Coordinates of C-alpha atoms in Angstrom, one line a residue:
E1 CA -86.4 -10.8 62.9
D2 CA -88.4 -11.3 59.7
K3 CA -88.2 -7.7 58.6
L4 CA -84.7 -7.4 59.6
R5 CA -84.3 -10.4 57.1
A6 CA -85.9 -8.7 54.4
H7 CA -84.0 -5.5 54.4
T8 CA -80.9 -7.7 54.4
N9 CA -78.5 -7.2 51.2
P10 CA -78.9 -10.4 49.3
M11 CA -75.4 -9.8 47.8
F12 CA -74.0 -10.7 50.9
D13 CA -76.6 -13.7 51.8
N14 CA -73.6 -16.1 50.3
E15 CA -70.4 -15.0 51.8
E16 CA -68.7 -18.3 50.5
E17 CA -69.5 -17.6 46.8
C18 CA -68.2 -14.1 47.0
S19 CA -65.1 -14.8 48.7
P20 CA -61.9 -15.3 46.1
K21 CA -61.0 -19.1 45.5
P22 CA -57.5 -19.8 46.3
K23 CA -55.5 -20.8 43.6
S24 CA -54.7 -24.6 42.7
P25 CA -51.1 -26.1 42.8
T26 CA -51.8 -26.7 39.1
F27 CA -52.1 -22.8 38.2
F28 CA -48.8 -22.2 39.8
A29 CA -46.8 -25.2 38.1
N30 CA -48.3 -23.8 34.7
E31 CA -47.1 -20.4 35.3
S32 CA -43.6 -21.9 36.2
I33 CA -43.5 -23.7 33.0
L34 CA -44.5 -20.4 30.9
M35 CA -42.1 -18.5 32.5
S36 CA -39.2 -21.0 32.2
S37 CA -40.0 -21.3 28.3
K38 CA -40.0 -17.5 27.9
I39 CA -36.5 -17.2 29.7
E40 CA -35.2 -20.1 27.4
A41 CA -36.6 -18.1 24.5
L42 CA -34.9 -15.1 25.5
E43 CA -31.5 -16.9 26.1
K44 CA -31.6 -18.6 22.7
A45 CA -32.3 -15.2 21.2
L46 CA -29.2 -13.7 22.8
R47 CA -26.9 -16.3 21.8
G48 CA -28.2 -16.0 18.2
I49 CA -27.1 -12.4 18.5
R50 CA -23.5 -13.1 19.8
K51 CA -23.2 -16.0 17.1
S52 CA -24.2 -13.5 14.4
D53 CA -21.6 -11.1 15.8
D54 CA -19.0 -13.9 15.3
L55 CA -20.0 -15.0 11.9
V56 CA -17.8 -13.9 8.6
D57 CA -19.7 -11.8 6.1
M58 CA -19.1 -14.3 2.9
S59 CA -19.9 -11.8 0.4
S60 CA -17.1 -9.4 1.9
L61 CA -14.5 -12.3 0.9
S62 CA -14.5 -11.6 -2.9
L63 CA -15.0 -8.7 -4.7
F64 CA -16.6 -10.4 -7.7
P65 CA -17.8 -13.9 -7.0
K66 CA -18.5 -14.6 -10.4
A67 CA -15.5 -14.0 -11.9
R68 CA -14.0 -16.9 -13.4
L69 CA -10.4 -17.9 -14.9
P70 CA -10.2 -18.5 -18.7
S71 CA -9.6 -22.4 -19.7
H72 CA -6.2 -23.1 -19.2
F73 CA -5.3 -19.9 -17.8
R74 CA -1.9 -19.6 -15.8
M75 CA -1.0 -16.6 -13.7
P76 CA 2.1 -14.6 -15.2
E77 CA 5.2 -13.8 -12.9
L78 CA 5.0 -10.0 -12.1
E79 CA 6.8 -8.0 -10.1
K80 CA 5.0 -7.5 -6.9
F81 CA 4.5 -3.9 -5.8
D82 CA 5.5 -3.1 -2.0
G83 CA 4.1 0.5 -2.1
M84 CA 7.2 1.9 -3.8
G85 CA 7.6 3.0 -7.4
C86 CA 5.2 4.4 -9.9
P87 CA 1.4 3.2 -9.7
K88 CA 0.7 3.7 -13.1
T89 CA 3.9 1.8 -14.4
H90 CA 2.5 -1.3 -12.1
L91 CA -0.8 -1.1 -13.6
K92 CA 0.3 -1.1 -17.2
M93 CA 2.7 -4.0 -16.4
Y94 CA -0.5 -6.0 -15.0
V95 CA -2.8 -5.2 -17.5
R96 CA -0.2 -6.0 -20.3
A97 CA 0.5 -9.2 -19.1
M98 CA -3.4 -10.2 -18.2
Q99 CA -5.4 -9.2 -21.1
P100 CA -3.7 -11.5 -23.7
R101 CA -4.6 -14.2 -21.6
G102 CA -8.2 -13.5 -21.5
A103 CA -8.9 -11.5 -18.6
D104 CA -11.7 -9.5 -18.3
D105 CA -12.2 -6.1 -16.2
E106 CA -13.7 -8.3 -13.5
L107 CA -11.0 -10.7 -13.0
L108 CA -8.4 -8.2 -13.3
A109 CA -10.1 -6.5 -10.2
Q110 CA -10.4 -9.9 -8.6
M111 CA -6.6 -11.0 -9.2
F112 CA -5.2 -7.3 -8.7
H113 CA -4.3 -8.4 -4.8
E114 CA -2.2 -11.2 -6.6
T115 CA 0.6 -8.4 -7.5
L116 CA 0.5 -6.8 -4.5
I117 CA 2.9 -7.3 -1.3
G118 CA 3.7 -6.0 2.5
S119 CA 2.1 -2.7 3.3
A120 CA 0.4 -2.4 -0.4
L121 CA -1.5 -5.8 0.2
K122 CA -2.7 -4.8 3.8
W123 CA -3.6 -1.6 2.3
F124 CA -5.5 -2.7 -0.5
L125 CA -7.6 -5.9 1.4
A126 CA -8.7 -3.3 3.9
L127 CA -10.4 -1.0 1.5
D128 CA -13.9 -0.7 1.9
E129 CA -15.6 -3.0 -0.8
S130 CA -18.2 -0.2 -1.7
R131 CA -15.2 2.0 -2.8
I132 CA -14.1 -0.6 -5.3
K133 CA -17.1 -1.7 -7.2
T134 CA -15.2 -1.9 -10.4
W135 CA -11.7 -2.4 -12.4
E136 CA -11.7 1.2 -12.9
D137 CA -12.7 2.1 -9.1
V138 CA -9.5 -0.1 -8.3
C139 CA -7.1 1.8 -10.6
T140 CA -8.2 5.0 -9.1
E141 CA -8.1 4.1 -5.4
F142 CA -4.7 2.6 -6.3
S143 CA -3.3 5.6 -8.6
N144 CA -4.5 8.2 -5.9
H145 CA -3.1 6.2 -3.1
Y146 CA 0.6 6.0 -4.5
R147 CA 0.3 9.2 -6.1
Y148 CA 2.8 10.9 -3.6
N149 CA 5.5 8.3 -5.3
T150 CA 5.6 10.4 -8.4
E151 CA 5.4 13.5 -6.8
V152 CA 8.9 13.6 -5.4
D153 CA 11.0 15.8 -7.8
V154 CA 14.6 15.6 -8.2
T155 CA 15.8 19.0 -7.6
R156 CA 19.2 20.8 -9.1
R157 CA 20.7 20.4 -5.5
D158 CA 20.4 16.8 -6.1
L159 CA 21.8 16.7 -9.5
E160 CA 24.7 19.0 -8.3
T161 CA 25.8 16.7 -5.5
T162 CA 25.6 13.6 -7.6
K163 CA 29.4 12.6 -7.7
Q164 CA 31.4 9.8 -9.4
E165 CA 32.4 7.5 -6.8
P166 CA 36.6 6.5 -6.9
R167 CA 36.0 3.2 -8.5
E168 CA 33.1 4.0 -10.7
T169 CA 33.6 4.0 -14.3
F170 CA 32.8 7.1 -16.5
S171 CA 30.2 5.0 -18.4
A172 CA 28.3 3.9 -15.3
F173 CA 28.5 7.5 -13.9
I174 CA 27.0 8.9 -16.8
M175 CA 24.0 6.3 -16.7
R176 CA 23.3 7.0 -13.0
W177 CA 23.6 10.6 -13.4
R178 CA 21.1 10.6 -16.4
A179 CA 18.8 8.5 -15.1
K180 CA 18.7 11.0 -11.9
A181 CA 18.1 13.8 -14.3
S182 CA 15.7 12.2 -16.3
Q183 CA 13.2 12.2 -13.3
M184 CA 13.2 15.9 -13.2
I185 CA 10.3 17.9 -14.1
N186 CA 12.1 21.0 -14.7
R187 CA 15.4 20.0 -16.1
P188 CA 18.2 22.5 -16.6
T189 CA 19.5 23.0 -20.1
N190 CA 21.6 20.7 -21.9
E191 CA 24.7 22.9 -21.8
E192 CA 24.0 23.3 -17.6
Q193 CA 23.8 19.6 -17.5
I194 CA 27.2 19.1 -19.1
Q195 CA 29.1 21.6 -16.7
M196 CA 27.2 19.9 -13.9
V197 CA 28.6 16.6 -15.1
L198 CA 32.1 18.0 -15.6
K199 CA 32.2 19.2 -12.0
S200 CA 30.9 15.7 -10.6
L201 CA 33.6 13.6 -12.1
S202 CA 36.8 12.4 -10.1
P203 CA 39.6 14.5 -10.3
I204 CA 41.3 12.2 -13.3
Y205 CA 38.6 12.8 -15.9
R206 CA 37.8 16.3 -14.6
K207 CA 41.5 16.9 -15.4
H208 CA 41.6 15.5 -18.9
L209 CA 37.9 17.0 -20.0
F210 CA 37.0 20.1 -17.9
A211 CA 38.8 22.7 -20.4
Q212 CA 37.2 21.1 -23.5
Y213 CA 34.2 22.2 -25.1
F214 CA 31.1 19.7 -25.8
P215 CA 28.2 20.7 -27.7
D216 CA 26.2 17.9 -26.3
F217 CA 26.3 14.9 -24.1
K218 CA 27.4 12.5 -27.0
A219 CA 30.4 14.4 -27.4
L220 CA 31.0 14.3 -23.7
T221 CA 30.3 10.8 -23.4
G222 CA 32.5 10.0 -26.6
A223 CA 35.7 11.9 -24.8
G224 CA 34.9 10.2 -21.4
A225 CA 35.1 6.8 -23.2
Q226 CA 38.2 7.8 -24.6
V227 CA 39.8 8.8 -21.3
E228 CA 38.3 5.5 -19.7
D229 CA 40.2 3.4 -22.2
V230 CA 43.4 5.1 -21.7
L231 CA 43.0 4.5 -18.0
I232 CA 42.2 0.8 -18.7
R233 CA 45.3 0.5 -21.0
G234 CA 47.5 2.0 -18.2
D235 CA 48.6 5.0 -20.5
I236 CA 47.5 7.5 -17.9
K237 CA 48.8 7.1 -14.1
V238 CA 46.3 7.8 -11.7
E239 CA 48.0 10.1 -8.8
Q240 CA 47.4 8.5 -5.4
P241 CA 46.9 11.5 -3.2
C242 CA 49.9 12.1 -0.7
K243 CA 49.5 11.0 2.8
R244 CA 50.4 13.2 5.6
L245 CA 52.7 11.9 7.9
R246 CA 51.7 11.9 11.6
T247 CA 54.3 13.3 13.7
T248 CA 54.1 12.3 17.5
F249 CA 55.9 14.1 20.3
N250 CA 57.0 12.3 23.5
E251 CA 55.6 13.7 26.5
R252 CA 57.7 15.3 28.7

């Protein structure tokens, strides 16, 4: 027996010391607290991410946060642009009204939305701020977006179909016709325009003016004004169109 004990591995002599000890309740409590703190930290981080998505980017609310109004500045009353009309004309009107009041480029860009309305205002406020960093950028974006307004050309056919209304005076018709002709890029010659106007007059004016020769519009408007004066005085009677009698037959 003594020899057998001598050859026994001493590593296994103390089995109680080599066996794993069971973990105490305190250990599990600490682990639970650590896990709870990690979960709480994770939830807090997730709430922070959701909150940042809901936050408004304050820097995007203003084009030029440092722009300041001059002392005693008062915004002029300007016609608001609604998407119709010439963009360059609107820009000229805006700049010429603002610069004498001390507005610099930053203020011009910052206050430009005040001159817009409707779809034009919605379009401007939706622009990416990176595209309108300067007043020049604002002018370029605005002019390019509404450039099509000035590209619609009045055609020769438009002038030929512009007729004098029955109750429209000669002077009013000439002004309306010439205003439309001024929008043409390739206008007819003066002689051609005069012939178009004569063909577009109401019968009473065409009757007294068509056979005459007019070297220019000044001569035409002078002669037309004379006919208009005579009509106002009642020296020329306007012929009323004959009404056709409608005959009805009794059904048998």
